[in-house]
Amino acid sequence: MTDLPGRENDPNENPFAMFGNPEQMAQAMRQFADMLSAPQGSGPVNWDMAKNIARHAVVAEGDPSVMEGERRQIIEALKLADLWLNEVTTLPSGVTQPQAWSRSEWIENTVPVWKQLAEPVAAKMVETMSGTLGGSGLPPEAQQMAGPLMGMLKQMGGMMVGQQIGTALGSLAREVVGTTDIGLPLSDTAALLPGGIAAFSSGLEIPSDEIRLYLALREAAHHRLFQHVPWLRSHLLGAIEEYAKGITIDTSALEEQIRSIDINNPEAIQEALGGGQLLKPEETERQKAALARLETTLALVEGWVGNVVDAAAGGKLTSVAALGETVRRRRATGGPAEVTFGTLVGLELRPRRLREAAALWSALEQARGVDGRDDVWGHPDLMPTAEDLDDPAAFVSGDSTWDISKLDEDK
């Protein structure tokens, strides 16, 4: 009840209406509590909050637990795929404990790698944001006096970036089919998502067991490569980190975004900070070199995987050509996964020269056999370069006798 004229008998009156939408206010308060609960020195991003936001996003659209029948189908598909790969590559199995995950389990199990990928850019975002919120133009003595406040502002910046990362991961989790969709190993465990496979299958007039087995072949092939080519993971992650070092933040755009944020509307925080428009590459020579190295290696990984998967599935899966083209088009043209990765890391992770790389691996196999093709992964100095993708014949016709020990001696 109220004393305002005309409102004496209003049964719908909410005494807390002045605080805005109660659900939005409750969510904002939960996120604020998450921010305050983050331990000091835990890094630039509140990852617990990011995981919670990502999980809430996938649960809101339906994320049922994996049924026992689905789990059995996926484990059997990964094991069979691994057996087929034995026939077409010299690299040993990388599948030890195949698993089937829900989207929430994918988020939980891949966050450790996302931390490594996203924190170089996230740290810059948080530092710039805290300076913008706190007035970076303060004289040094004033900044020293405002130390506790600046620490609070950094936590707030970490919360806002965590909101962005959590929303991005939640979006990506609704699209992926396994742990290697983006070309990087997001987990040491080979796993597929029944929900992701169902989404991938939508619109394809291909038997579900063929689709599942083809995707299992791709997952198992990636894991062979990353488990048994010891330099590959660090090579790719190092190139991403090198590229991220050259990312700058558009402070004028950030200030404008912060001024427009409605703290009572959690979605407005993501909308204000969303996308990669705040991230600006410096395009230095080092950054260009890192990007070229990254894109070439990703293309070589995807090309090799496509080569061995097509060989393993040939004569066994009737729809192998159609499935292969679907995956290549999905990877080459980009989509939500690439946009999401751009939001998290500051670049589109896309193998731009996928067809050239696939042709090079095929030519290598014809000229040197399976052993000679796979031996190229033995050392990073043996790998084809971007120039080799332009002229694969010259690379293929090169000396096929490799002495890796001499390469190591030259280091």
Coordinates of C-alpha atoms in Angstrom, one line a residue:
M1 CA 0.0 0.0 0.0
T2 CA 1.0 3.6 -0.5
D3 CA -0.1 7.1 0.5
L4 CA 0.1 8.4 -3.1
P5 CA -3.3 9.6 -4.5
G6 CA -4.9 7.1 -6.7
R7 CA -2.7 4.2 -5.6
E8 CA -4.4 3.2 -2.3
N9 CA -6.0 0.0 -3.7
D10 CA -3.3 -1.1 -6.2
P11 CA -2.9 -4.8 -5.5
N12 CA 0.1 -5.1 -7.9
E13 CA 2.2 -2.4 -6.3
N14 CA 5.8 -3.5 -5.7
P15 CA 7.6 -1.5 -3.0
F16 CA 10.9 -2.5 -4.6
A17 CA 10.0 -1.4 -8.2
M18 CA 12.3 1.6 -7.8
F19 CA 15.3 -0.9 -8.0
G20 CA 14.3 -2.1 -11.4
N21 CA 13.7 -5.7 -12.6
P22 CA 14.2 -7.9 -9.6
E23 CA 15.5 -10.9 -11.6
Q24 CA 18.1 -8.6 -13.3
M25 CA 19.0 -7.1 -10.0
A26 CA 19.5 -10.5 -8.4
Q27 CA 21.7 -11.6 -11.3
A28 CA 23.8 -8.4 -11.0
M29 CA 24.1 -9.0 -7.2
R30 CA 25.2 -12.6 -7.8
Q31 CA 27.9 -11.5 -10.3
F32 CA 29.0 -8.8 -7.8
A33 CA 29.4 -11.4 -5.1
D34 CA 31.4 -13.6 -7.5
M35 CA 33.7 -10.6 -8.2
L36 CA 34.3 -10.0 -4.5
S37 CA 34.9 -13.7 -3.8
A38 CA 37.7 -13.9 -6.4
P39 CA 41.0 -14.6 -4.5
Q40 CA 43.7 -11.9 -4.8
G41 CA 46.3 -12.7 -7.4
S42 CA 44.1 -15.1 -9.2
G43 CA 44.7 -13.5 -12.5
P44 CA 43.0 -10.8 -14.6
V45 CA 39.8 -12.7 -15.1
N46 CA 37.3 -14.1 -12.7
W47 CA 37.1 -17.5 -14.3
D48 CA 34.7 -19.0 -11.8
M49 CA 32.2 -16.3 -12.8
A50 CA 33.0 -16.9 -16.5
K51 CA 32.3 -20.6 -16.2
N52 CA 29.0 -20.0 -14.4
I53 CA 27.8 -17.6 -17.0
A54 CA 28.8 -20.0 -19.8
R55 CA 27.0 -22.9 -18.1
H56 CA 23.9 -20.8 -17.4
A57 CA 23.8 -19.9 -21.1
V58 CA 23.8 -23.5 -22.4
V59 CA 21.4 -24.7 -19.7
A60 CA 19.0 -22.0 -20.6
E61 CA 18.7 -23.4 -24.1
G62 CA 18.6 -27.0 -22.9
D63 CA 21.7 -29.1 -22.0
P64 CA 20.5 -32.5 -21.0
S65 CA 23.0 -35.0 -19.4
V66 CA 24.5 -37.5 -21.8
M67 CA 22.4 -40.7 -21.8
E68 CA 24.1 -44.0 -21.4
G69 CA 23.1 -45.1 -24.9
E70 CA 24.6 -41.9 -26.4
R71 CA 27.8 -42.3 -24.3
R72 CA 28.2 -45.9 -25.5
Q73 CA 27.7 -44.9 -29.2
I74 CA 30.3 -42.2 -29.0
I75 CA 32.9 -44.2 -27.2
E76 CA 32.4 -47.1 -29.6
A77 CA 32.7 -44.6 -32.6
L78 CA 36.0 -43.1 -31.2
K79 CA 37.5 -46.6 -30.7
L80 CA 36.5 -47.8 -34.1
A81 CA 37.8 -44.6 -35.7
D82 CA 41.1 -45.1 -33.9
L83 CA 41.4 -48.6 -35.4
W84 CA 40.7 -47.3 -38.9
L85 CA 43.4 -44.6 -38.5
N86 CA 46.0 -47.3 -37.7
E87 CA 45.8 -48.3 -41.4
V88 CA 46.5 -44.8 -42.8
T89 CA 49.1 -43.2 -40.6
T90 CA 52.3 -44.1 -38.7
L91 CA 51.5 -41.9 -35.8
P92 CA 50.2 -44.0 -32.8
S93 CA 46.9 -43.7 -31.1
G94 CA 46.1 -40.6 -29.1
V95 CA 42.8 -41.9 -27.7
T96 CA 43.2 -43.4 -24.3
Q97 CA 39.9 -42.7 -22.5
P98 CA 37.3 -41.6 -25.0
Q99 CA 34.4 -39.7 -23.5
A100 CA 31.0 -38.2 -24.3
W101 CA 30.3 -34.8 -22.9
S102 CA 27.4 -32.5 -22.4
R103 CA 28.0 -28.8 -23.3
S104 CA 28.4 -27.9 -19.6
E105 CA 31.1 -30.6 -19.3
W106 CA 32.9 -29.3 -22.4
I107 CA 33.0 -25.8 -20.8
E108 CA 34.4 -27.2 -17.5
N109 CA 37.0 -29.4 -19.2
T110 CA 38.3 -26.8 -21.7
V111 CA 38.6 -23.8 -19.4
P112 CA 42.3 -24.5 -18.5
V113 CA 43.3 -24.1 -22.1
W114 CA 41.0 -21.1 -22.6
K115 CA 42.8 -19.4 -19.7
Q116 CA 46.1 -19.8 -21.6
L117 CA 44.6 -18.5 -24.8
A118 CA 42.5 -15.6 -23.6
E119 CA 44.5 -14.2 -20.6
P120 CA 47.1 -12.2 -22.7
V121 CA 44.3 -10.1 -24.2
A122 CA 42.1 -10.2 -21.1
A123 CA 45.0 -8.8 -19.0
K124 CA 45.2 -5.8 -21.3
M125 CA 41.5 -5.3 -21.3
V126 CA 41.3 -5.3 -17.5
E127 CA 44.3 -3.0 -17.1
T128 CA 42.9 -0.5 -19.6
M129 CA 39.4 -0.8 -18.2
S130 CA 40.5 -0.2 -14.6
G131 CA 42.5 2.9 -15.8
T132 CA 39.5 4.2 -17.7
L133 CA 37.2 3.6 -14.7
G134 CA 39.6 5.2 -12.3
G135 CA 40.8 8.1 -14.3
S136 CA 44.3 7.1 -15.5
G137 CA 45.2 10.8 -15.6
L138 CA 45.5 11.1 -11.8
P139 CA 48.9 12.2 -10.6
P140 CA 51.1 9.5 -9.0
E141 CA 50.5 10.6 -5.4
A142 CA 46.8 10.5 -5.9
Q143 CA 47.0 7.1 -7.6
Q144 CA 48.9 5.8 -4.5
M145 CA 46.3 7.1 -2.2
A146 CA 43.6 5.5 -4.3
G147 CA 45.4 2.1 -4.2
P148 CA 42.5 0.1 -2.6
L149 CA 40.0 1.7 -4.9
M150 CA 42.1 0.9 -8.0
G151 CA 42.3 -2.7 -6.8
M152 CA 38.5 -2.7 -6.6
L153 CA 38.3 -1.3 -10.1
K154 CA 40.6 -4.0 -11.4
Q155 CA 38.3 -6.6 -9.9
M156 CA 35.4 -4.9 -11.5
G157 CA 37.2 -4.9 -14.8
G158 CA 38.0 -8.6 -14.3
M159 CA 34.3 -9.2 -13.7
M160 CA 33.3 -7.4 -16.9
V161 CA 35.8 -9.2 -19.0
G162 CA 34.7 -12.5 -17.3
Q163 CA 31.2 -11.7 -18.3
Q164 CA 32.3 -11.3 -21.9
I165 CA 34.4 -14.5 -21.9
G166 CA 31.6 -16.5 -20.2
T167 CA 29.0 -15.4 -22.8
A168 CA 31.4 -16.2 -25.6
L169 CA 32.2 -19.7 -24.3
G170 CA 28.5 -20.4 -23.8
S171 CA 27.9 -19.4 -27.4
L172 CA 30.8 -21.6 -28.6
A173 CA 29.7 -24.6 -26.5
R174 CA 26.4 -24.7 -28.4
E175 CA 28.3 -25.1 -31.7
V176 CA 31.2 -27.5 -31.1
V177 CA 31.1 -31.2 -31.7
G178 CA 34.3 -32.1 -29.9
T179 CA 37.6 -30.8 -28.4
T180 CA 39.4 -29.9 -31.6
D181 CA 36.8 -27.9 -33.7
I182 CA 38.9 -24.8 -33.7
G183 CA 42.1 -26.7 -34.8
L184 CA 43.7 -26.4 -31.3
P185 CA 43.7 -29.1 -28.6
L186 CA 41.3 -27.8 -26.0
S187 CA 41.8 -31.0 -23.9
D188 CA 44.1 -34.0 -23.7
T189 CA 41.0 -36.2 -23.8
A190 CA 39.2 -37.2 -27.0
A191 CA 35.6 -36.4 -26.6
L192 CA 32.5 -35.7 -28.6
L193 CA 29.2 -33.9 -27.7
P194 CA 25.9 -35.6 -28.6
G195 CA 24.2 -32.2 -28.7
G196 CA 26.9 -30.8 -31.0
I197 CA 26.7 -33.8 -33.3
A198 CA 22.9 -33.4 -33.5
A199 CA 23.3 -29.7 -34.4
F200 CA 26.0 -30.5 -37.0
S201 CA 23.7 -33.2 -38.6
S202 CA 20.7 -30.8 -39.0
G203 CA 19.8 -30.6 -42.6
L204 CA 22.2 -33.3 -43.8
E205 CA 20.5 -36.3 -45.4
I206 CA 23.1 -38.7 -44.2
P207 CA 22.7 -41.6 -41.7
S208 CA 23.5 -40.5 -38.1
D209 CA 25.9 -43.3 -37.5
E210 CA 28.0 -42.2 -40.5
I211 CA 28.1 -38.6 -39.3
R212 CA 29.1 -39.7 -35.8
L213 CA 31.9 -42.0 -37.1
Y214 CA 33.3 -39.3 -39.5
L215 CA 33.4 -36.7 -36.7
A216 CA 35.0 -39.4 -34.4
L217 CA 37.7 -39.9 -37.1
R218 CA 38.5 -36.2 -37.1
E219 CA 38.6 -36.0 -33.3
A220 CA 40.9 -39.1 -33.1
A221 CA 43.2 -37.9 -35.9
H222 CA 43.7 -34.5 -34.2
H223 CA 44.6 -36.2 -31.0
R224 CA 47.1 -38.5 -32.7
L225 CA 48.8 -35.4 -34.1
F226 CA 48.9 -33.4 -30.9
Q227 CA 49.8 -36.3 -28.6
H228 CA 52.7 -37.5 -30.7
V229 CA 54.1 -34.3 -32.3
P230 CA 55.6 -32.8 -29.1
W231 CA 56.5 -29.4 -30.5
L232 CA 53.1 -28.7 -32.2
R233 CA 51.0 -27.6 -29.3
S234 CA 53.6 -25.1 -28.0
H235 CA 54.2 -23.9 -31.5
L236 CA 50.6 -22.9 -32.0
L237 CA 50.0 -21.5 -28.6
G238 CA 53.2 -19.6 -28.8
A239 CA 52.2 -18.0 -32.1
I240 CA 48.8 -17.0 -30.5
E241 CA 50.6 -15.5 -27.5
E242 CA 53.0 -13.6 -29.7
Y243 CA 50.2 -12.2 -31.8
A244 CA 48.2 -11.2 -28.6
K245 CA 51.2 -9.2 -27.4
G246 CA 50.6 -6.8 -30.2
I247 CA 46.9 -6.2 -29.4
T248 CA 46.0 -2.8 -28.2
I249 CA 42.7 -1.6 -26.7
D250 CA 40.7 1.3 -28.3
T251 CA 40.5 3.4 -25.1
S252 CA 38.2 6.0 -26.6
A253 CA 35.7 3.3 -27.7
L254 CA 36.1 1.7 -24.3
E255 CA 35.2 4.9 -22.5
E256 CA 32.2 5.4 -24.7
Q257 CA 31.0 1.8 -24.0
I258 CA 31.5 2.1 -20.3
R259 CA 29.5 5.3 -20.1
S260 CA 26.6 3.5 -21.8
I261 CA 26.5 0.5 -19.5
D262 CA 23.4 -0.1 -17.4
I263 CA 24.6 -2.0 -14.4
N264 CA 21.1 -3.2 -13.7
N265 CA 21.1 -5.0 -17.0
P266 CA 23.7 -7.8 -17.2
E267 CA 23.1 -8.3 -20.9
A268 CA 24.0 -4.7 -21.5
I269 CA 27.5 -5.3 -20.1
Q270 CA 28.1 -8.1 -22.7
E271 CA 26.6 -5.9 -25.5
A272 CA 28.7 -3.0 -24.6
L273 CA 31.9 -5.0 -24.5
G274 CA 30.9 -7.6 -27.0
G275 CA 32.7 -8.4 -30.3
G276 CA 36.3 -7.6 -31.2
Q277 CA 35.7 -4.0 -32.0
L278 CA 37.7 -2.8 -29.0
L279 CA 40.7 -5.0 -29.9
K280 CA 43.1 -3.4 -32.4
P281 CA 46.1 -5.3 -33.8
E282 CA 49.2 -3.1 -34.1
E283 CA 50.2 -5.1 -37.2
T284 CA 53.9 -5.0 -36.4
E285 CA 56.3 -7.2 -38.4
R286 CA 56.5 -9.6 -35.4
Q287 CA 52.8 -9.8 -35.2
K288 CA 52.4 -10.3 -39.0
A289 CA 55.0 -13.1 -38.8
A290 CA 53.2 -14.8 -35.9
L291 CA 49.9 -14.6 -37.7
A292 CA 51.4 -16.1 -40.9
R293 CA 53.0 -18.9 -38.9
L294 CA 49.8 -19.6 -37.1
E295 CA 47.6 -19.7 -40.2
T296 CA 50.1 -21.8 -42.1
T297 CA 50.4 -24.4 -39.3
L298 CA 46.6 -24.5 -38.8
A299 CA 46.2 -25.1 -42.5
L300 CA 48.8 -27.9 -42.4
V301 CA 47.1 -29.5 -39.3
E302 CA 43.6 -29.4 -41.0
G303 CA 45.0 -30.6 -44.3
W304 CA 46.7 -33.6 -42.7
V305 CA 43.7 -34.5 -40.7
G306 CA 41.5 -34.3 -43.8
N307 CA 43.9 -36.4 -45.7
V308 CA 44.1 -39.2 -43.3
V309 CA 40.4 -39.1 -42.4
D310 CA 39.4 -39.4 -46.0
A311 CA 41.8 -42.3 -46.5
A312 CA 40.5 -44.1 -43.4
A313 CA 36.9 -43.6 -44.3
G314 CA 37.3 -44.4 -48.0
G315 CA 35.4 -47.5 -49.0
K316 CA 33.8 -47.7 -45.5
L317 CA 31.6 -44.6 -45.3
T318 CA 29.5 -43.9 -48.4
S319 CA 29.1 -40.2 -47.6
V320 CA 32.7 -39.4 -46.9
A321 CA 33.0 -36.9 -49.8
A322 CA 29.9 -35.0 -48.7
L323 CA 30.9 -34.9 -45.1
G324 CA 34.5 -33.9 -45.9
E325 CA 33.2 -31.0 -48.0
T326 CA 30.8 -29.9 -45.3
V327 CA 33.6 -29.8 -42.7
R328 CA 36.0 -28.0 -45.1
R329 CA 33.4 -25.4 -45.9
R330 CA 32.6 -24.9 -42.3
R331 CA 36.2 -24.4 -41.3
A332 CA 37.2 -22.3 -44.4
T333 CA 34.3 -19.9 -44.4
G334 CA 34.2 -19.3 -40.7
G335 CA 31.2 -19.0 -38.5
P336 CA 30.2 -18.4 -34.8
A337 CA 33.3 -20.3 -33.6
E338 CA 35.7 -18.0 -35.4
V339 CA 33.8 -14.9 -34.2
T340 CA 33.8 -16.2 -30.7
F341 CA 37.5 -16.9 -30.8
G342 CA 38.1 -13.4 -32.2
T343 CA 36.3 -12.0 -29.2
L344 CA 38.4 -14.0 -26.8
V345 CA 41.8 -13.8 -28.4
G346 CA 41.7 -10.9 -30.8
L347 CA 42.0 -12.8 -34.1
E348 CA 40.0 -15.1 -36.4
L349 CA 41.4 -18.6 -36.0
R350 CA 41.0 -19.8 -39.6
P351 CA 43.1 -22.1 -41.8
R352 CA 42.9 -19.8 -44.9
R353 CA 44.9 -22.1 -47.1
L354 CA 43.2 -25.3 -46.3
R355 CA 42.9 -26.7 -49.9
E356 CA 46.6 -26.0 -50.7
A357 CA 47.7 -27.7 -47.6
A358 CA 45.5 -30.8 -48.3
A359 CA 46.9 -31.0 -51.8
L360 CA 50.5 -30.8 -50.5
W361 CA 49.9 -33.7 -48.0
S362 CA 48.3 -35.7 -50.8
A363 CA 51.2 -35.1 -53.1
L364 CA 53.7 -36.0 -50.3
E365 CA 52.0 -39.3 -49.7
Q366 CA 52.0 -40.2 -53.4
A367 CA 55.7 -39.3 -53.7
R368 CA 57.1 -40.7 -50.4
G369 CA 54.4 -42.9 -49.0
V370 CA 52.6 -42.7 -45.6
D371 CA 55.9 -43.0 -43.7
G372 CA 57.5 -40.1 -45.6
R373 CA 54.5 -37.9 -45.3
D374 CA 54.2 -38.4 -41.5
D375 CA 58.0 -38.0 -41.0
V376 CA 57.7 -34.4 -41.9
W377 CA 56.0 -33.8 -38.5
G378 CA 59.3 -35.0 -36.8
H379 CA 60.7 -31.5 -36.5
P380 CA 59.4 -27.9 -37.0
D381 CA 62.2 -27.1 -39.4
L382 CA 61.0 -29.9 -41.7
M383 CA 57.5 -28.4 -42.0
P384 CA 56.3 -26.7 -45.2
T385 CA 56.2 -22.9 -45.1
A386 CA 53.7 -20.5 -46.7
E387 CA 56.0 -20.4 -49.7
D388 CA 55.8 -24.1 -50.0
L389 CA 52.0 -24.0 -50.1
D390 CA 52.5 -21.7 -53.2
D391 CA 54.8 -24.2 -54.8
P392 CA 54.1 -27.7 -53.3
A393 CA 55.9 -29.5 -56.2
A394 CA 59.2 -28.0 -55.2
F395 CA 58.8 -29.1 -51.6
V396 CA 57.6 -32.6 -52.5
S397 CA 60.5 -33.1 -54.9
G398 CA 63.1 -32.1 -52.3
D399 CA 65.5 -34.4 -50.6
S400 CA 63.5 -37.1 -48.8
T401 CA 66.4 -38.2 -46.6
W402 CA 66.1 -36.3 -43.3
D403 CA 68.6 -36.3 -40.5
I404 CA 66.8 -34.6 -37.5
S405 CA 69.9 -34.9 -35.3
K406 CA 71.8 -32.4 -37.5
L407 CA 68.9 -29.9 -37.1
D408 CA 69.2 -30.2 -33.3
E409 CA 73.0 -29.8 -33.5
D410 CA 72.5 -26.5 -35.3
K411 CA 70.4 -25.0 -32.6

